[in-house]
PDB file of C-alpha atoms in Angstrom:
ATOM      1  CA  UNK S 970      35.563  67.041  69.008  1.00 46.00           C
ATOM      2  CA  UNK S 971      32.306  67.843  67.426  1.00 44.00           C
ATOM      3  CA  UNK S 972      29.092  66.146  69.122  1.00 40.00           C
ATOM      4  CA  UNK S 973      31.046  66.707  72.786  1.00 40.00           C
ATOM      5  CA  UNK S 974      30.240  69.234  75.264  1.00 32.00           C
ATOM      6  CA  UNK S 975      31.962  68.590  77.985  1.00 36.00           C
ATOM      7  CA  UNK S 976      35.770  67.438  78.910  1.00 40.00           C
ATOM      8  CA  UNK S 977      34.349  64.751  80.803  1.00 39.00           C
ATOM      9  CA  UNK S 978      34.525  62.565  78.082  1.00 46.00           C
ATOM     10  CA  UNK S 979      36.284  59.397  78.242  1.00 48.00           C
ATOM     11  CA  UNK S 980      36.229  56.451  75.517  1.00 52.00           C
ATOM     12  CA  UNK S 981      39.196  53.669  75.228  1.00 53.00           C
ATOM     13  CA  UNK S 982      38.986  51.377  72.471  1.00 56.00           C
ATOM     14  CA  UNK S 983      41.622  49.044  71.856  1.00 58.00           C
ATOM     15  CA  UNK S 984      41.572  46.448  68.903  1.00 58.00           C
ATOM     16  CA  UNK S 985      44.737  44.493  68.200  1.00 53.00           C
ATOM     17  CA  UNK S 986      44.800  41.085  65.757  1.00 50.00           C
ATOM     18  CA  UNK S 987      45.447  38.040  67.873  1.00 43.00           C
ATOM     19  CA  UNK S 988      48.034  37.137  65.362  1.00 40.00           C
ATOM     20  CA  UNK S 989      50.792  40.301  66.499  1.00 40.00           C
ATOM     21  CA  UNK S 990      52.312  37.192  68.650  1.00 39.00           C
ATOM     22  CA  UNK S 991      53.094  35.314  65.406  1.00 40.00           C
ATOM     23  CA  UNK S 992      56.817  36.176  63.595  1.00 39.00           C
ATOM     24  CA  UNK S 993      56.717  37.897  61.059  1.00 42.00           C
ATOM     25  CA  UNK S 994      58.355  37.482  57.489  1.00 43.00           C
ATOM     26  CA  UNK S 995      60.835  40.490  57.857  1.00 46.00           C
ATOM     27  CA  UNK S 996      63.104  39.806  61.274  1.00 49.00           C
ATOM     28  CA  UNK S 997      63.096  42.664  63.422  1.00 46.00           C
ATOM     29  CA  UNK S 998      66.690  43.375  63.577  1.00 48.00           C
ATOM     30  CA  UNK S 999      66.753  44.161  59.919  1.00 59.00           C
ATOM     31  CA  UNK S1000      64.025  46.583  60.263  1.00 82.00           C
ATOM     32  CA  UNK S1001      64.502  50.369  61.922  1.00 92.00           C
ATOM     33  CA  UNK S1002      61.605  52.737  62.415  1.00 96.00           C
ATOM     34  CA  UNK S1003      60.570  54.910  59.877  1.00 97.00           C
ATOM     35  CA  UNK S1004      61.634  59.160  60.072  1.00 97.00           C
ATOM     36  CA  UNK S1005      59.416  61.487  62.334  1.00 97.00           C
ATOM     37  CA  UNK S1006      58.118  62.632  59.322  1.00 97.00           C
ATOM     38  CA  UNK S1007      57.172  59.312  58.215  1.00 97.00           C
ATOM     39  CA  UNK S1008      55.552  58.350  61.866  1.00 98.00           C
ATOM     40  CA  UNK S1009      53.336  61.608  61.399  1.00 98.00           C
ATOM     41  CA  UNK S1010      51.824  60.379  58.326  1.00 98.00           C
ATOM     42  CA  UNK S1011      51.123  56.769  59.845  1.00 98.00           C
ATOM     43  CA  UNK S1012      49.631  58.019  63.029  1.00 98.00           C
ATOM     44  CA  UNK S1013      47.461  60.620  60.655  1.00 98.00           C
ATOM     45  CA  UNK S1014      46.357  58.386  58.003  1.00 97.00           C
ATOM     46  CA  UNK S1015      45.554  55.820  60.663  1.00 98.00           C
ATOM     47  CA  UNK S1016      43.623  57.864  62.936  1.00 97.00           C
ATOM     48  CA  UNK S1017      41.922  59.730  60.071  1.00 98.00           C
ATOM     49  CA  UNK S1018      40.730  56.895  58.275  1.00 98.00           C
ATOM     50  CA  UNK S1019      39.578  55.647  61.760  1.00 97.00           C
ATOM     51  CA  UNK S1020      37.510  58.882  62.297  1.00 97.00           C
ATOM     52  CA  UNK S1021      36.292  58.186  58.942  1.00 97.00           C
ATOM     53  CA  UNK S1022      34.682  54.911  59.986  1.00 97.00           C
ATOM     54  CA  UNK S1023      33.278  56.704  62.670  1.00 96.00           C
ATOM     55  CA  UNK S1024      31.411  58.547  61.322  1.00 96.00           C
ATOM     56  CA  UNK S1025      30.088  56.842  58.181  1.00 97.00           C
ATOM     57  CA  UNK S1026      30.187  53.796  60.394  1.00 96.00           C
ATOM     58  CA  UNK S1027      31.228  51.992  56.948  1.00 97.00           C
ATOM     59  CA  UNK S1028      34.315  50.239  57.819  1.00 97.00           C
ATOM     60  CA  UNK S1029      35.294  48.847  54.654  1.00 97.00           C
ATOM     61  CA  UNK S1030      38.093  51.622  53.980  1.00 97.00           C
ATOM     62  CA  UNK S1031      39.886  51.231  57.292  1.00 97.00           C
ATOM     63  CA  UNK S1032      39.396  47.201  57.101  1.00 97.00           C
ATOM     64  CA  UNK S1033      41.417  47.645  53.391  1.00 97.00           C
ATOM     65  CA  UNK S1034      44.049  49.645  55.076  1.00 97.00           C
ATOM     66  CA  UNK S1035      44.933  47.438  58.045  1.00 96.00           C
ATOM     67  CA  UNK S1036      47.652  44.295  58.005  1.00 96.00           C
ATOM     68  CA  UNK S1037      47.430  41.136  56.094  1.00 94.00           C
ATOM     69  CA  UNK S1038      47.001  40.086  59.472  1.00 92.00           C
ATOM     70  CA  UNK S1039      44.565  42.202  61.263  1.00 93.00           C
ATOM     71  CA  UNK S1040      41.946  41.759  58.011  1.00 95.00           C
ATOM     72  CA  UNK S1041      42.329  37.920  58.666  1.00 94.00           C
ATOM     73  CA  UNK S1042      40.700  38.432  61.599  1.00 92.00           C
ATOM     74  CA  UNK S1043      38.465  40.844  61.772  1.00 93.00           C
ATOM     75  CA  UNK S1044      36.085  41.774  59.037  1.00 96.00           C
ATOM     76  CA  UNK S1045      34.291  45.878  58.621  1.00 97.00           C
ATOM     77  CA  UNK S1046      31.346  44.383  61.139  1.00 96.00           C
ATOM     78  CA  UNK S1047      33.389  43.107  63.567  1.00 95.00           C
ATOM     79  CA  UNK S1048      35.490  47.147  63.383  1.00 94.00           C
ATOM     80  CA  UNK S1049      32.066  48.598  63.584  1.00 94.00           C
ATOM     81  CA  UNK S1050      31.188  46.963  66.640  1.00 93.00           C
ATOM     82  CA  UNK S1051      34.483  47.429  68.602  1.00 92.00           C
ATOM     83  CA  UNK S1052      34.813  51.218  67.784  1.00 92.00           C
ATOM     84  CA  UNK S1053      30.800  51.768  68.609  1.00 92.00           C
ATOM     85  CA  UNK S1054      31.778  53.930  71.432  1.00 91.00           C
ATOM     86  CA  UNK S1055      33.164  56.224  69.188  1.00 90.00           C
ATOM     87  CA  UNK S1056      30.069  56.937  66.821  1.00 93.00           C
ATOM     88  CA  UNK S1057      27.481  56.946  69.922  1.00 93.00           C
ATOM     89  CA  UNK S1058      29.487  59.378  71.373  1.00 92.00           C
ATOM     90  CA  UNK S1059      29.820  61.561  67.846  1.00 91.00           C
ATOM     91  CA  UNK S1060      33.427  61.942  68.119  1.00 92.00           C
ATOM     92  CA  UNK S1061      34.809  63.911  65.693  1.00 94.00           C
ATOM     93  CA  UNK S1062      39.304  63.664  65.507  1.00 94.00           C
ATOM     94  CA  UNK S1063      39.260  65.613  62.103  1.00 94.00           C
ATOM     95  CA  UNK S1064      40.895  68.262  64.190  1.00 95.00           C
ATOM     96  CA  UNK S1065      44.146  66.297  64.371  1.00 96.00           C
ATOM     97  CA  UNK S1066      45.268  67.169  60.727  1.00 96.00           C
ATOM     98  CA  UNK S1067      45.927  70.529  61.476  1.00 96.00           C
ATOM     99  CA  UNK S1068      48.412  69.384  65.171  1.00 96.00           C
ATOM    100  CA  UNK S1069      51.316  67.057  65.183  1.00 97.00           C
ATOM    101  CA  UNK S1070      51.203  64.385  67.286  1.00 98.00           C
ATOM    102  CA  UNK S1071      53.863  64.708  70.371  1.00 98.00           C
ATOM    103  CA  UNK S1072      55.347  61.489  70.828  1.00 98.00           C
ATOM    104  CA  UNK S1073      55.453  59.653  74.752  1.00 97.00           C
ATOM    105  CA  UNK S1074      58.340  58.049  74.011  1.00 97.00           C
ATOM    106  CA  UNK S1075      60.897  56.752  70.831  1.00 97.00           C
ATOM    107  CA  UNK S1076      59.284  55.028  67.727  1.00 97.00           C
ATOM    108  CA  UNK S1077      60.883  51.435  68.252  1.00 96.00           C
ATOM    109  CA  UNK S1078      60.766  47.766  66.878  1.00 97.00           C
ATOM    110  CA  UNK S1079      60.065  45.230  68.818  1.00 96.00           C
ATOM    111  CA  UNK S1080      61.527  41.767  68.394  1.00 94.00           C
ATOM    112  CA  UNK S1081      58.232  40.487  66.876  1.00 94.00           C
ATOM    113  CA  UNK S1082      59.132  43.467  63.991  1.00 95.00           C
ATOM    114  CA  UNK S1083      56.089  45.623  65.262  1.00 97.00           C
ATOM    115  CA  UNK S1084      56.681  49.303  65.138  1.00 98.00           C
ATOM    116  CA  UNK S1085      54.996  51.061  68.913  1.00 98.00           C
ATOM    117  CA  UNK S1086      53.743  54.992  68.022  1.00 98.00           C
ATOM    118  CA  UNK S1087      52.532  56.221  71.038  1.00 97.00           C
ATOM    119  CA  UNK S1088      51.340  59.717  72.277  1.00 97.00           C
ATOM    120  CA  UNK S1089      48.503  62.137  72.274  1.00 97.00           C
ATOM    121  CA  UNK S1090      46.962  65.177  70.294  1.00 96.00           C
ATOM    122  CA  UNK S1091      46.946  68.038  72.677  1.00 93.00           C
ATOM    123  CA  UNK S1092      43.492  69.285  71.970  1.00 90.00           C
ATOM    124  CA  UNK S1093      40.887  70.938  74.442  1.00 87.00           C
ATOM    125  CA  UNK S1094      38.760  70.253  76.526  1.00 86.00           C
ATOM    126  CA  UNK S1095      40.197  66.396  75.844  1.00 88.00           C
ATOM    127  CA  UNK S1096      43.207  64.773  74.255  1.00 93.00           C
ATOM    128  CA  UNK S1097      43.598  61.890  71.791  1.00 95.00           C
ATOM    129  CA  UNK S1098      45.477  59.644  73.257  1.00 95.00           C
ATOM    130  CA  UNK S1099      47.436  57.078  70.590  1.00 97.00           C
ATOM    131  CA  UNK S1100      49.044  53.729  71.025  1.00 97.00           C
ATOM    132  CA  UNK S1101      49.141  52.122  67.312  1.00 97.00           C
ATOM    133  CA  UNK S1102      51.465  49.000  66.257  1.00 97.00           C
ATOM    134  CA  UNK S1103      52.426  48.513  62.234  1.00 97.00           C
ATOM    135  CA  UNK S1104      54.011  45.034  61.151  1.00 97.00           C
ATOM    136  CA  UNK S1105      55.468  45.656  57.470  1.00 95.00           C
ATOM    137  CA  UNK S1106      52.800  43.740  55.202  1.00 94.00           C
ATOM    138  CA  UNK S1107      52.191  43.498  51.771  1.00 93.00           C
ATOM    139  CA  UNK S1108      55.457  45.925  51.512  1.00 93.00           C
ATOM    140  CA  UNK S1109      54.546  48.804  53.581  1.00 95.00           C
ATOM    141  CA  UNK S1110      53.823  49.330  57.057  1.00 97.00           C
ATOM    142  CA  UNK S1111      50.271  48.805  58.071  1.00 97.00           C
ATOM    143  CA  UNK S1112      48.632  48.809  61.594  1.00 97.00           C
ATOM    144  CA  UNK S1113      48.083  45.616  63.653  1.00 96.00           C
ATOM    145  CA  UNK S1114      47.118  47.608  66.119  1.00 95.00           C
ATOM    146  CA  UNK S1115      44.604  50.540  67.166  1.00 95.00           C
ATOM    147  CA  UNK S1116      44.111  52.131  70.448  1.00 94.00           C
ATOM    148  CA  UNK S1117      42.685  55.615  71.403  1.00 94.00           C
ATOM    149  CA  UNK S1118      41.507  57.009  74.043  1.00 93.00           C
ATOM    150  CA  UNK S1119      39.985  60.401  74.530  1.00 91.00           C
ATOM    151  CA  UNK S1120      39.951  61.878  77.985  1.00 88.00           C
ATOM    152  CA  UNK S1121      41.131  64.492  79.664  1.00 85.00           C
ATOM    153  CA  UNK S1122      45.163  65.638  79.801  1.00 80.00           C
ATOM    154  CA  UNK S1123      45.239  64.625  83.641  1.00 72.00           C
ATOM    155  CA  UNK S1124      43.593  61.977  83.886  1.00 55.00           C
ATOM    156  CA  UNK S1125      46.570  60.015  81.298  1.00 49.00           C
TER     157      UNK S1125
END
C-alpha cells in the first residue's frame, strides 16, 4: 500500500444506500450467487474502481458503476467525502489484482436479494479487509454496498 510505512494503519469506511431495506424487483429465492470466478471479478472491479477514486479523488466512475439505488442517493461528492480517509492516508489497493481474495465465509442471498462478499486480501504489513453487498440492477449485479478496512491481520 503505497504512501504507508507502517502496519499500524487502520482506516474503516463503510458506505451502504439507505434504500438496501427496500425489496427489490427480482425476489431473492429466484436468485443464487454468482460462481467463485464470478465473485472474484465483482470484489476486483469493485475495489479497483474504488482505489481509482482514491486516488484521482474523481468519483464519477465508481458513482456510474454502483446500483440504481446507491446513485439515488449519493452523488461523486458525497463518495469523495465518505472515502476521504482513504486519499489522506495515500492508500494504494492496486496490489490486489495480482491476489485472490480468500473468502470469510459462503457468497449468499439474503431475503432482500442482496448478494454478502466478504473477506480480506492477505497483503503485508496490512490486509484489505472486504464486506461488499450487490442487488441485481439495471440487469447485472452492482454494489449497494462498500466496506473496507485496512488494518492489520490480528487485529480482524
Amino acid at each position: 500500500m503505497r504512501g504507508q510505512q507502517s502496519g499500524s494503519v487502520q482506516t474503516f469506511c463503510i458506505l451502504t444506500a439507505a434504500a438496501i431495506g427496500a425489496v427489490w424487483a427480482a425476489p431473492a429465492q429466484a436468485q443464487k450467487p454468482p460462481e467463485p470466478l464470478q465473485q472474484e471479478i465483482l470484489i476486483k472491479t469493485t475495489l479497483l474502481t474504488f482505489n481509482d477514486a482514491n486516488l484521482t479523488q474523481n468519483y464519477s466512475v465508481l458513482h456510474s458503476k454502483l446500483s440504481k439505488q446507491f446513485r439515488d442517493q449519493f452523488s461523486p461528492d458525497r463518495l469523495k467525502e465518505v472515502f476521504k480517509p482513504f486519499v489522506e492516508q495515500k492508500i494504494d489497493l492496486d496490489f490486489i489484482a495480482a491476489k485472490a481474495p480468500l473468502p470469510a465465509k459462503a457468497a449468499d442471498i439474503d431475503d432482500r436479494g442482496v448478494l454478502s462478499l466478504n473477506g480480506h486480501f492477505d497483503s503485508k504489513p496490512s490486509h484489505v479487509f472486504y464486506d461488499l453487498g450487490y442487488v441485481m440492477s439495471e440487469g447485472e449485479w452492482k454494489p449497494i454496498k462498500i466496506n473496507v478496512n485496512v488494518k492489520p491481520p490480528e487485529s480482524k
